[in-house]
Amino acid sequence: MKNIKDVTLEFEVVIVEIQTFIEPVFDAIVDEGEWDKEWNSNSGTWLDLKGGILNGDH
């Protein structure tokens, strides 16, 4: 998102980006699980410690 020059981002787009970032971490906290992932800001995805993309798994 930081590379987008358009300053008129739709509210829904911003919320979806935030949810993509926060939801897996929140779920791990609620489930009392461990969190060992790394956020890749270039791809906008969570990576496991081996560098694999999680595709929605957490």
Coordinates of C-alpha atoms in Angstrom, one line a residue:
M1 CA 0.0 0.0 0.0
K2 CA 2.8 2.4 0.7
N3 CA 3.9 2.3 -2.9
I4 CA 0.5 3.4 -4.2
K5 CA 0.6 7.1 -5.2
D6 CA -3.2 7.5 -5.2
V7 CA -4.1 9.3 -1.9
T8 CA -7.8 8.4 -2.4
L9 CA -7.7 4.8 -1.4
E10 CA -11.1 3.3 -0.8
F11 CA -11.9 2.7 2.9
E12 CA -12.7 -1.0 2.2
V13 CA -9.4 -1.6 0.5
V14 CA -7.6 -0.2 3.5
I15 CA -9.6 -2.3 5.9
V16 CA -9.0 -5.5 3.9
E17 CA -5.2 -4.8 4.0
I18 CA -5.3 -4.3 7.8
Q19 CA -7.4 -7.4 8.3
T20 CA -5.0 -9.5 6.2
F21 CA -2.2 -8.3 8.4
I22 CA -3.9 -8.6 11.8
E23 CA -6.3 -11.5 11.6
P24 CA -3.8 -14.4 11.7
V25 CA -1.9 -12.9 14.7
F26 CA -5.2 -12.2 16.5
D27 CA -6.3 -15.8 15.9
A28 CA -3.1 -17.1 17.3
I29 CA -3.6 -15.0 20.4
V30 CA -7.2 -16.1 20.9
D31 CA -6.2 -19.8 20.3
E32 CA -3.3 -19.4 22.8
G33 CA -1.0 -20.6 20.0
E34 CA 2.5 -19.6 19.2
W35 CA 3.2 -17.2 16.4
D36 CA 6.4 -17.8 14.4
K37 CA 5.6 -16.0 11.1
E38 CA 7.2 -13.1 9.3
W39 CA 5.3 -10.4 7.4
N40 CA 6.6 -9.8 3.9
S41 CA 5.6 -6.2 3.0
N42 CA 6.6 -6.6 -0.6
S43 CA 4.1 -9.4 -1.2
G44 CA 1.6 -8.5 1.5
T45 CA 1.7 -12.0 2.9
W46 CA 2.8 -13.9 6.0
L47 CA 5.7 -16.2 5.6
D48 CA 6.6 -19.2 7.7
L49 CA 10.2 -19.3 9.1
K50 CA 11.3 -21.3 6.0
G51 CA 10.1 -18.5 3.7
G52 CA 7.0 -20.2 2.4
I53 CA 3.8 -18.2 1.8
L54 CA 1.0 -19.2 4.1
N55 CA -1.9 -18.8 1.6
G56 CA -4.4 -18.0 4.4
D57 CA -3.2 -20.7 6.8
H58 CA -2.1 -19.6 10.2

